[in-house]
Coordinates of C-alpha atoms in Angstrom, one line a residue:
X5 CA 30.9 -10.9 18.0
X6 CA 27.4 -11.8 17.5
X7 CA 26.3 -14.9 15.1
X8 CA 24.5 -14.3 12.5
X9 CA 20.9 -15.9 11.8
X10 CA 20.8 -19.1 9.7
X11 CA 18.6 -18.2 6.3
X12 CA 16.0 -20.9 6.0
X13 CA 13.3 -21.8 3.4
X14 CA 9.6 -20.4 4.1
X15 CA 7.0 -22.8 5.1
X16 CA 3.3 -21.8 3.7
X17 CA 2.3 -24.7 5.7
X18 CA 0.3 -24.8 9.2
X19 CA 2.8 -24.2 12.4
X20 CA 2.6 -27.0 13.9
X21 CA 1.4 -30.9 13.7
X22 CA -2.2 -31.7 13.6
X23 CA -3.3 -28.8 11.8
X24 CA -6.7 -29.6 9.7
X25 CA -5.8 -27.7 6.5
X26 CA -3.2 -27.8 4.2
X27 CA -1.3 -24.4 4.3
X28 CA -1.2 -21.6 2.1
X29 CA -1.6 -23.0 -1.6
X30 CA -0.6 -22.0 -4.7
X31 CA -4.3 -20.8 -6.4
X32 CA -2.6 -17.9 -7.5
X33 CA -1.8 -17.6 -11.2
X34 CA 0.6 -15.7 -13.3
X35 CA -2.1 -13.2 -14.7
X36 CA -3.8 -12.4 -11.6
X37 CA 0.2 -11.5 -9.8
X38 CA 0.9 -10.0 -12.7
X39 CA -2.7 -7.2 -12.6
X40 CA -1.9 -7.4 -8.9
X41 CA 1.5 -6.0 -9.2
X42 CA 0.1 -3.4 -11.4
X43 CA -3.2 -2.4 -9.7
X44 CA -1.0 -2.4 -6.2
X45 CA 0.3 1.2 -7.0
X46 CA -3.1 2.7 -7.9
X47 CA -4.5 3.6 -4.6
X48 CA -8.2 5.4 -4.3
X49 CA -5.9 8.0 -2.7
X50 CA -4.8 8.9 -6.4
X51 CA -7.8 9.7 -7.6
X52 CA -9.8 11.8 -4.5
X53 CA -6.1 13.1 -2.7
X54 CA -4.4 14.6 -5.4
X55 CA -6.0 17.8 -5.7
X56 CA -4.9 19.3 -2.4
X57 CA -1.4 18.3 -3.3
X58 CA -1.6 20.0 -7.0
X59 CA -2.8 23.2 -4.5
X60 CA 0.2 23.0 -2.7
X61 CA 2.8 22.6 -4.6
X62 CA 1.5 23.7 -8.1
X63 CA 2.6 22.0 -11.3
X64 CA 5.8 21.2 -8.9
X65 CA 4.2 18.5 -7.4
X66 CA 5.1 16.1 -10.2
X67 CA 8.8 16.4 -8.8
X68 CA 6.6 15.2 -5.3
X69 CA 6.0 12.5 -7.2
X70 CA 9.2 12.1 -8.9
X71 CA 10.7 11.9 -5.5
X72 CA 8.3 9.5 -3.6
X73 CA 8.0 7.3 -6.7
X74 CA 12.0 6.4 -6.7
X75 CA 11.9 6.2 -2.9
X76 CA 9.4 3.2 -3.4
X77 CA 11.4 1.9 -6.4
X78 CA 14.3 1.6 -4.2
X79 CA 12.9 0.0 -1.2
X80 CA 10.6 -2.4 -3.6
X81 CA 14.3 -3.3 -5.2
X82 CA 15.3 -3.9 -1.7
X83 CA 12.4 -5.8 -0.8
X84 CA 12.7 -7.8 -4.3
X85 CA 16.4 -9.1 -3.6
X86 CA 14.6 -10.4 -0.3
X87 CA 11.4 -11.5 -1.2
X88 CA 13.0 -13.3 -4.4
X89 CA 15.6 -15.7 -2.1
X90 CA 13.0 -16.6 0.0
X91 CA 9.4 -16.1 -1.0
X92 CA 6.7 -15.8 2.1
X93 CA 3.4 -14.7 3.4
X94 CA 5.0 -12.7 5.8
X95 CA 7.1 -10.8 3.1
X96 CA 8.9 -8.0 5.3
X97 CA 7.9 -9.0 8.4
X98 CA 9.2 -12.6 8.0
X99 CA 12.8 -10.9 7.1
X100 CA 13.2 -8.5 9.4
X101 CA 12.5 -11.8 11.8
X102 CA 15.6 -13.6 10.2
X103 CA 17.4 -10.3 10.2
X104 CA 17.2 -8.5 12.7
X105 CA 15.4 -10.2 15.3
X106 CA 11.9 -12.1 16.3
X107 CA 11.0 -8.6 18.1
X108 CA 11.3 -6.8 14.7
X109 CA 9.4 -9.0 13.1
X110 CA 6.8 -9.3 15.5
X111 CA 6.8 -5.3 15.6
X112 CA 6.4 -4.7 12.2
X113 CA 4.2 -7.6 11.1
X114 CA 1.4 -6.3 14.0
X115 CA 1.6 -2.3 12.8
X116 CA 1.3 -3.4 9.5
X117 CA -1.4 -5.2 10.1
X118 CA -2.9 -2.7 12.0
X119 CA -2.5 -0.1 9.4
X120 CA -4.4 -2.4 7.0
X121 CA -7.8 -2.9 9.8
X122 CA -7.6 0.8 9.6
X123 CA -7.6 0.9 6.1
X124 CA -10.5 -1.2 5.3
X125 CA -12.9 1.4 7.4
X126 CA -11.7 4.2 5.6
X127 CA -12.4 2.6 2.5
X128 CA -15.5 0.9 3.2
X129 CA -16.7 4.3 4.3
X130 CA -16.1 5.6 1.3
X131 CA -17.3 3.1 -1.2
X132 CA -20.4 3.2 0.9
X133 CA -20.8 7.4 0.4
X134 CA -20.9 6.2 -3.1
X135 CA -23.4 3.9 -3.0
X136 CA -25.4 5.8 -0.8
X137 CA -25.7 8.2 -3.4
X138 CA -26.8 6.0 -5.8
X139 CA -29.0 4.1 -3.9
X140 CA -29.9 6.6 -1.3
X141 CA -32.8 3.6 -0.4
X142 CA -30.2 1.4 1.8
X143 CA -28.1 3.5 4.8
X144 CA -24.5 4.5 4.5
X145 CA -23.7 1.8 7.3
X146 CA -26.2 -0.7 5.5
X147 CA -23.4 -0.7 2.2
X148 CA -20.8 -0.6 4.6
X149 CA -21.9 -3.9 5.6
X150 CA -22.6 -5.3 2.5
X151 CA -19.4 -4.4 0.9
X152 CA -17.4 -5.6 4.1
X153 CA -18.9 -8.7 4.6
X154 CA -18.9 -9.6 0.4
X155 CA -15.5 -8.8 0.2
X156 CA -14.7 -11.1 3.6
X157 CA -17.0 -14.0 1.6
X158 CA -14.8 -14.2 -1.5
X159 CA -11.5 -14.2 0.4
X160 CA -13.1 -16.6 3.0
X161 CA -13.7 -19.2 -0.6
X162 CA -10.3 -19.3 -1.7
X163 CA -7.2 -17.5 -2.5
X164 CA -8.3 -17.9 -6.4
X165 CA -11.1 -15.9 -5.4
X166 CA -9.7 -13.0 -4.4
X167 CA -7.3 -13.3 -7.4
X168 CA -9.9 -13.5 -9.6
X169 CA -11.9 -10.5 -8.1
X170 CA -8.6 -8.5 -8.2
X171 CA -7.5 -9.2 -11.7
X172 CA -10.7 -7.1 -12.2
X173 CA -10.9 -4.8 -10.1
X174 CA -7.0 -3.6 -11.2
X175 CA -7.6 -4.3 -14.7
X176 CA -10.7 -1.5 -14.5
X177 CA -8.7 0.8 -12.5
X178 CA -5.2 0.4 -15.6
X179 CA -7.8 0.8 -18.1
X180 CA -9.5 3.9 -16.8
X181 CA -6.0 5.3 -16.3
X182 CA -4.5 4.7 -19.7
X183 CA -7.9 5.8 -21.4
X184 CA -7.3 9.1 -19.7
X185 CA -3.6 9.0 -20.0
X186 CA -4.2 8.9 -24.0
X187 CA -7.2 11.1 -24.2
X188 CA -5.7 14.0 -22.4
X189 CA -2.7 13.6 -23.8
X190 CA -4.4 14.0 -27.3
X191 CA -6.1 17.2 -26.1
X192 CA -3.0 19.1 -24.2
X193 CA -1.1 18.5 -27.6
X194 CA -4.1 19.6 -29.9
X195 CA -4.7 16.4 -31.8
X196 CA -8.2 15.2 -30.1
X197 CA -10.5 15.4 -32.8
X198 CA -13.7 17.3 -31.4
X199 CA -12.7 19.2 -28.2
X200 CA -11.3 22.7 -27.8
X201 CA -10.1 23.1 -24.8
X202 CA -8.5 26.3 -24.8
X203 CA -7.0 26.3 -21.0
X204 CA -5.1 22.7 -22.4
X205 CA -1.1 23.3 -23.3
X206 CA 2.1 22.6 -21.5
X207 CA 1.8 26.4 -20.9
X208 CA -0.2 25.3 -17.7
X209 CA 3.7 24.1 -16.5
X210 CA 5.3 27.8 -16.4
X211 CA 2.2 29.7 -16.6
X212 CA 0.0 31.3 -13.5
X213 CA 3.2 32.0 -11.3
X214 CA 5.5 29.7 -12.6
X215 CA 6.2 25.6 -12.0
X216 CA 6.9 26.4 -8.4
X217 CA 4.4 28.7 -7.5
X218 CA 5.0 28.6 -3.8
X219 CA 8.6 27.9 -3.9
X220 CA 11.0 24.9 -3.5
X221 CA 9.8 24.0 0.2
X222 CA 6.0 23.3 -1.2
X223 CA 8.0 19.9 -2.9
X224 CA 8.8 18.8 0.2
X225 CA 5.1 19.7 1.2
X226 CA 3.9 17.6 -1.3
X227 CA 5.8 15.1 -0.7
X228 CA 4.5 14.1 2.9
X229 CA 0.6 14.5 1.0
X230 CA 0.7 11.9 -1.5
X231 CA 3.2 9.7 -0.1
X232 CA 0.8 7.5 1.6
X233 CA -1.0 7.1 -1.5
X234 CA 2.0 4.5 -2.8
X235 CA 1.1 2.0 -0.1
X236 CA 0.4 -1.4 -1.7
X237 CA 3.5 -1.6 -3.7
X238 CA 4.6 -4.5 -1.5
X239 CA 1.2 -6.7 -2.0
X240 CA 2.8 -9.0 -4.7
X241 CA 5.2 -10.1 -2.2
X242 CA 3.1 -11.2 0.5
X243 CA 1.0 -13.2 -3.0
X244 CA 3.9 -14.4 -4.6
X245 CA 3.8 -16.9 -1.6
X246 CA 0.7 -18.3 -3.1
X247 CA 1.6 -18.1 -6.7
X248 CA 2.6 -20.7 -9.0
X249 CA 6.2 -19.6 -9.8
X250 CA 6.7 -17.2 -6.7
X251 CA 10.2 -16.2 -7.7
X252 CA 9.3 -15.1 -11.0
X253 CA 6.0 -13.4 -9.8
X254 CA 8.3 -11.4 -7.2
X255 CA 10.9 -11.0 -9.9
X256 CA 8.5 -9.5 -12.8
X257 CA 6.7 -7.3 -10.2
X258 CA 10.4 -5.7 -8.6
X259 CA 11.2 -5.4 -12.2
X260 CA 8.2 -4.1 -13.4
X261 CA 7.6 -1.2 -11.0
X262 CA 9.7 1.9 -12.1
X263 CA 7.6 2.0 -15.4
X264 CA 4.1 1.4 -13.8
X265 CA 5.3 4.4 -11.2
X266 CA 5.9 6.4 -14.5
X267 CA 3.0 5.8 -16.3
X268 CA 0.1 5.5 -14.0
X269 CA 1.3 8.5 -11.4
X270 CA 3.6 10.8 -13.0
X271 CA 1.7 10.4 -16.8
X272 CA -1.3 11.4 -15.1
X273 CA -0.5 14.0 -12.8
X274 CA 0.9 15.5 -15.7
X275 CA -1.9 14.9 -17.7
X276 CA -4.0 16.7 -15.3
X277 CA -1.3 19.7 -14.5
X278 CA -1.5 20.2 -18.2
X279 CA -5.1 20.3 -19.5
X280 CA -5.9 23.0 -16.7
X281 CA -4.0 25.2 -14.7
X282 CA -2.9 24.4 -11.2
X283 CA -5.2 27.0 -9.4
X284 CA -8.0 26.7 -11.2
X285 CA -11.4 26.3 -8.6
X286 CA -12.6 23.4 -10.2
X287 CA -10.2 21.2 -9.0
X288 CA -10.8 22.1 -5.3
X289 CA -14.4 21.9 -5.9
X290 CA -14.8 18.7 -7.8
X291 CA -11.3 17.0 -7.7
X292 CA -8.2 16.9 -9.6
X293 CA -9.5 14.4 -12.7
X294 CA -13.2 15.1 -12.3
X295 CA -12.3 18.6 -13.1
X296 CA -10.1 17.3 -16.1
X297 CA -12.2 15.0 -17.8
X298 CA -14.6 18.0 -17.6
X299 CA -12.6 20.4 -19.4
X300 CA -12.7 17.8 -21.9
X301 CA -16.5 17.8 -22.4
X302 CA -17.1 14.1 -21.3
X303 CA -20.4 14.2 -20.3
X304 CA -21.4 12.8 -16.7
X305 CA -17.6 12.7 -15.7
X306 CA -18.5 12.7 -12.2
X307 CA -20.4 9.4 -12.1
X308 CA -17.5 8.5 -14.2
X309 CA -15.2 9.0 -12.1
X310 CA -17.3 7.8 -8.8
X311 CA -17.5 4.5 -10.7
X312 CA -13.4 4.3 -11.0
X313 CA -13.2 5.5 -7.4
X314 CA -15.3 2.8 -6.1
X315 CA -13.7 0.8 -8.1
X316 CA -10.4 1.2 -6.9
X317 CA -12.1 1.4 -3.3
X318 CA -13.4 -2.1 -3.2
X319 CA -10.0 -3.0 -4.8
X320 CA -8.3 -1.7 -1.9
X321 CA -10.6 -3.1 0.1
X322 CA -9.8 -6.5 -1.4
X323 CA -6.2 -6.6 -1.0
X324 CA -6.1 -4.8 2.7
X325 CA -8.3 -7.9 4.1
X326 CA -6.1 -10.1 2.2
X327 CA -2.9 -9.0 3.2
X328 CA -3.7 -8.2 6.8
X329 CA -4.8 -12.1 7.0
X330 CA -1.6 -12.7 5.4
X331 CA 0.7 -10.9 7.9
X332 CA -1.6 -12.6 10.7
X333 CA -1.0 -16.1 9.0
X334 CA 2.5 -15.0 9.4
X335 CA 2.3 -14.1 12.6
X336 CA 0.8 -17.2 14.0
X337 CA 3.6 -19.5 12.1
X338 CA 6.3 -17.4 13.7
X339 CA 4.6 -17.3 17.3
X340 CA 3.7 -14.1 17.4
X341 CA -0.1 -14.4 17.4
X342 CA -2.4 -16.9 18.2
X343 CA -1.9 -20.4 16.8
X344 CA -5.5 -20.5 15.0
X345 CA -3.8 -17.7 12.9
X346 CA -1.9 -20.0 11.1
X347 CA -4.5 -22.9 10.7
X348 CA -5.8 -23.2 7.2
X349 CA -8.9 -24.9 5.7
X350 CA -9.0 -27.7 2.8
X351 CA -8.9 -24.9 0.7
X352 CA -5.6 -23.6 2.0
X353 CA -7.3 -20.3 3.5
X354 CA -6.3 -18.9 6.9
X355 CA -9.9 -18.3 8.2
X356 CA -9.5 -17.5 11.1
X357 CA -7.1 -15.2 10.2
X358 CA -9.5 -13.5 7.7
X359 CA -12.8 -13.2 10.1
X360 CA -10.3 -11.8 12.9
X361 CA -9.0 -9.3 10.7
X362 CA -12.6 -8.5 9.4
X363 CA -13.8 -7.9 12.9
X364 CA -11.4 -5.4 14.3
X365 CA -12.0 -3.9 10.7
X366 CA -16.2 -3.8 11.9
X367 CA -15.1 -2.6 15.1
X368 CA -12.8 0.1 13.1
X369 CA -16.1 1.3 11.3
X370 CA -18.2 1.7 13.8
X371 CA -15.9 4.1 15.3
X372 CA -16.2 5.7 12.1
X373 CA -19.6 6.2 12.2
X374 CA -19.5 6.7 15.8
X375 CA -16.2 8.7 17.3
X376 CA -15.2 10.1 13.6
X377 CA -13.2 13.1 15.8
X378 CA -11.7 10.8 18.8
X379 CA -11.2 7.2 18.5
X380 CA -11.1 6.8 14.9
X381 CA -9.0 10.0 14.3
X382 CA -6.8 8.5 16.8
X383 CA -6.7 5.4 15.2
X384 CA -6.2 6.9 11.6
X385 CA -3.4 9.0 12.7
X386 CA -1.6 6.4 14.9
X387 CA -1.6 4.2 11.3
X388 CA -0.7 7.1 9.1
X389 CA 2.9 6.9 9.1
X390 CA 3.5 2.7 9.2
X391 CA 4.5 2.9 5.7
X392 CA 7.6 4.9 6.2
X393 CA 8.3 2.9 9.7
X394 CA 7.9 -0.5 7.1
X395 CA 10.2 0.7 4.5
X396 CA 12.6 2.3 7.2
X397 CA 12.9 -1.6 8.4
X398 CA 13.2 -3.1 5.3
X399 CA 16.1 -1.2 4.3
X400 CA 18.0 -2.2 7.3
X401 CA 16.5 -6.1 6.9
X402 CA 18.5 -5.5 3.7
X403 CA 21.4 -5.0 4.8
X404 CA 21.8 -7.7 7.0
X405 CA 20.2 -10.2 4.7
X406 CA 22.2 -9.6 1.6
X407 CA 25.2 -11.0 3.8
X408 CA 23.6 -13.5 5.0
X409 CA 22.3 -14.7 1.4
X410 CA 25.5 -14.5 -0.3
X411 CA 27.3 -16.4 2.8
X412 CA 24.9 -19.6 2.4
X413 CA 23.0 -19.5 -1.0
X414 CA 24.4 -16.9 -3.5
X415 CA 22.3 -18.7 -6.4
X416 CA 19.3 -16.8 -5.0
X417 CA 20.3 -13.6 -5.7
X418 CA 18.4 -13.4 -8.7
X419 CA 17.5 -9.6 -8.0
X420 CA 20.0 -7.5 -6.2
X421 CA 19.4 -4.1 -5.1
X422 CA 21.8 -1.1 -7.2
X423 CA 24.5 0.1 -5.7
X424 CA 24.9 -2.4 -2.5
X425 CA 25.2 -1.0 0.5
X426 CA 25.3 2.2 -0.7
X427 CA 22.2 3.3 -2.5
X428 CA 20.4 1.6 0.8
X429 CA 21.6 3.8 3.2
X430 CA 20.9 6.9 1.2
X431 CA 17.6 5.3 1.2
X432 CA 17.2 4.9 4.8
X433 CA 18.3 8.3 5.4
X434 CA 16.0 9.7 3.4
X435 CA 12.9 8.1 4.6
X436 CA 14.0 9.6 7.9
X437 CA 14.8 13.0 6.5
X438 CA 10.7 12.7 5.5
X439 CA 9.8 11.3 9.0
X440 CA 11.6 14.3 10.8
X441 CA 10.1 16.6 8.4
X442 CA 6.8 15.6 9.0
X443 CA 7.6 16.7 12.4
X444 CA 7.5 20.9 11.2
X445 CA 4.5 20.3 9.8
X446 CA 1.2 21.3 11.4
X447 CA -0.8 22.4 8.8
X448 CA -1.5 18.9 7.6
X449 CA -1.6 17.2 10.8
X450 CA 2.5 15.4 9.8
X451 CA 3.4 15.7 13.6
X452 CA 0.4 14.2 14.8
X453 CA 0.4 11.7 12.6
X454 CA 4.3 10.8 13.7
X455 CA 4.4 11.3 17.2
X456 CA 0.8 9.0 17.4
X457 CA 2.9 6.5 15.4
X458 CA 5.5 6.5 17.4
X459 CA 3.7 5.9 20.2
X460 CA 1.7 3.0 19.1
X461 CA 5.3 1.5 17.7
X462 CA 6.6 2.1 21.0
X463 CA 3.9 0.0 22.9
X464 CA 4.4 -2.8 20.1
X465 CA 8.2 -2.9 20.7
X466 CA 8.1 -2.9 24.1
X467 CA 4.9 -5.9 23.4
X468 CA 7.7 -7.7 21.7
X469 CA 10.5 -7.1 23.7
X470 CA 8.7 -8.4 26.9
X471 CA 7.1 -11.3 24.7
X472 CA 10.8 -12.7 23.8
X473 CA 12.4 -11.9 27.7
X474 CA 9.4 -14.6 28.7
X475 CA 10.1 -17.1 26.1
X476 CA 13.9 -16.7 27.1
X477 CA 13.1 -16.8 30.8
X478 CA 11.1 -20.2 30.3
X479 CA 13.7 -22.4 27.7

């Protein structure tokens, strides 16, 4: 019968003695977790990927929706019970450590990490495409740069910083939302005083070959298209670390997400399946909600929308360099990466945990620019399925840890996840249902993306397993 692992407190401070900064510090306040929390859900991928999924699936993929958005719910409940017991950089990582061993933790903490290097070329790219075509003056690679290397300054100040910048950014991207949440809505019900929109109605649902046009299986299409775009839900636990009141921060935000899922995904898909029908050309040709705010006469709602996109963009952008230096913090606490990871400055920032996470993002970019169709494909598609791999773990960190809590501090249960162990495993079966049926699918590049994943998971376990054999060989 094996023992089970000892729950102990988190430590934001440095590793070890004779480190010259002070740790992780609490420069976080209540408002900026609390616009982080709700900003975490709205991805760029929103805004620019949900027009091939409305192709798809038709009006059905609001049940694509339906049915990613209470997958995250659960597993952000999950992660919630966890993160709320013991708040800490390493969030996930950190628990599937105490839970189910150092190499899970060192596993997961690296391919997260490594999907969030990825990340921040793919959105620096884009922000810069945007920029470019505003200022066509300075070089796609020039605003690359110059967003890259702001964004690295303001998290390299202080943690406050990057709060700050990301109350912002997420407040811009909520409002532009609920704006066209309320607008729309006005128009598909016929009660927006000076547009007459004909094609608007909830006709658009049933209509043009019904709300499946393409039959049950395109749901399940669907889903695998837009559910990378929930990545980012799990930010506020790696912040709450940093926060003033991190159980409450992690508390409000588990709380809070079913109704930001609701409104800011599901009220706008709807929105948009609403004031136009699904097959209409002009959301192919200029996107999903460019196409909308045009059928509402809104002049320029291109640049509009370009603004919200970079907006959301640099947002992204923001957090992914934060939480990757996060996760490497954590990393370097635990053992698992370079000790420098886990030094701090005065200010309480991780910088060398920042400027190595910035680098490998550089290096990421220039393959961008470089080897779009080899090494960065390779690299985007060994990345693209970490978020199911990271809620796969934190479902069975779950179970183990809601033992291990009520054994030694039952107090800290101040969330608990529904329907204990139950409701988990129906979780964890499901994300695997979606991993297997990415597998069939070909059109979209799903079994690429998985069997690249698994490799790269494959070459981190076996990293971690050998890792902890050498550390056993030598106490």
């Amino acid at each position: 019968m094996t023992s089970q692992p000892t729950l102990t407190k988190a430590e934001n401070g440095p590793a070890g003695p004779g480190e010259p900064g002070p740790g992780l510090q609490a420069g976080l306040k209540n408002r900026h977790l609390s616009m982080i929390a709700i900003g975490g859900v709205i991805g760029a991928g929103l805004f620019v990927g949900s027009s091939t999924g409305i192709a798809t699936a038709g009006p059905g993929i609001l049940l694509s929706y339906a049915l990613v958005g209470t997958l995250v719910v659960l597993v952000m409940r999950m992660l919630g019970e966890m993160s709320a017991a013991n708040p800490t950089s390493g969030s996930f990582s950190a628990h599937a450590d105490r839970a189910l061993g150092p190499w899970a933790g060192f596993s997961i903490g690296w391919l997260y990490w490594f999907f969030w290097v990825v990340v921040l070329a793919v959105e620096a790219t884009a922000g810069a495409t945007i920029l470019e075509g505003w200022i066509p003056a300075v070089p796609q690679w020039g605003w690359a740069l110059i967003v890259m290397v702001v964004l690295t300054a303001t998290n390299l100040a202080s943690v406050g910083s990057y709060g700050e910048f990301e109350f912002w950014f997420a407040g811009i991207k909520v409002v532009a939302i609920a704006a066209f949440i309320v607008v729309g809505g006005l128009a598909v019900f016929g009660v927006l005083p000076g547009v007459d929109s004909e094609q608007a109605g909830l006709g658009n649902l049933t209509e043009h070959g019904g709300f499946l046009p393409h039959g049950a299986g395109a749901v399940l299409t669907g889903v695998l298209l837009v559910v990378f775009s929930f990545m980012g839900s799990e930010i506020p636990t790696l912040a709450a670390g940093e926060s003033e009141d991190p159980q409450k921060a992690v508390t409000k935000a588990t709380n809070s997400i079913i109704w930001r899922i609701a409104v800011f995904y599901l009220g706008s898909i709807f929105v948009v399946v609403t004031l136009l029908p699904w097959d209409s050309q002009s959301i192919i040709d200029k996107g999903s909600y460019v196409a909308a705010l045009d059928s509402l006469g809104i002049p320029n709602a291109g640049q509009i929308m370009n603004f919200i996109v970079l907006t959301s963009v640099l947002s992204c952008l923001n957090s992914g360099l934060y939480t990757a230096s996060r996760m490497a913090f954590s990393l370097g606490q635990r053992g698992d990466a370079p000790k420098a990871f886990a030094r701090t400055t005065r200010r309480g920032v991780p910088q060398t945990a920042i400027l190595s996470s910035v680098v490998f993002g550089f290096v990421a970019v220039f393959f961008n620019y470089e080897f779009p169709d080899s090494v960065f494909l390779f690299l985007l598609n060994s990345s693209g399925a970490v978020a199911l791999f990271v809620w796969l773990v934190i479902c069975f960190s779950q179970l183990r840890l809601r033992k291990i809590i009520q054994a030694e501090a039952p107090e800290k249960l101040v969330v608990r996840m529904w329907l204990y162990p139950y409701l988990t495993w129906v979780t964890a079966a499901v994300i695997v249902f979606v991993l297997g049926y990415m597998l069939t699918d070909t059109e979209h590049d799903g079994r690429t993306t998985v069997l690249l994943t698994m490799l790269v998971t494959a070459v981190v376990v076996a990293l971690a397993v050998v890792k902890q054999r050498v550390l056993a060989r030598r106490s």
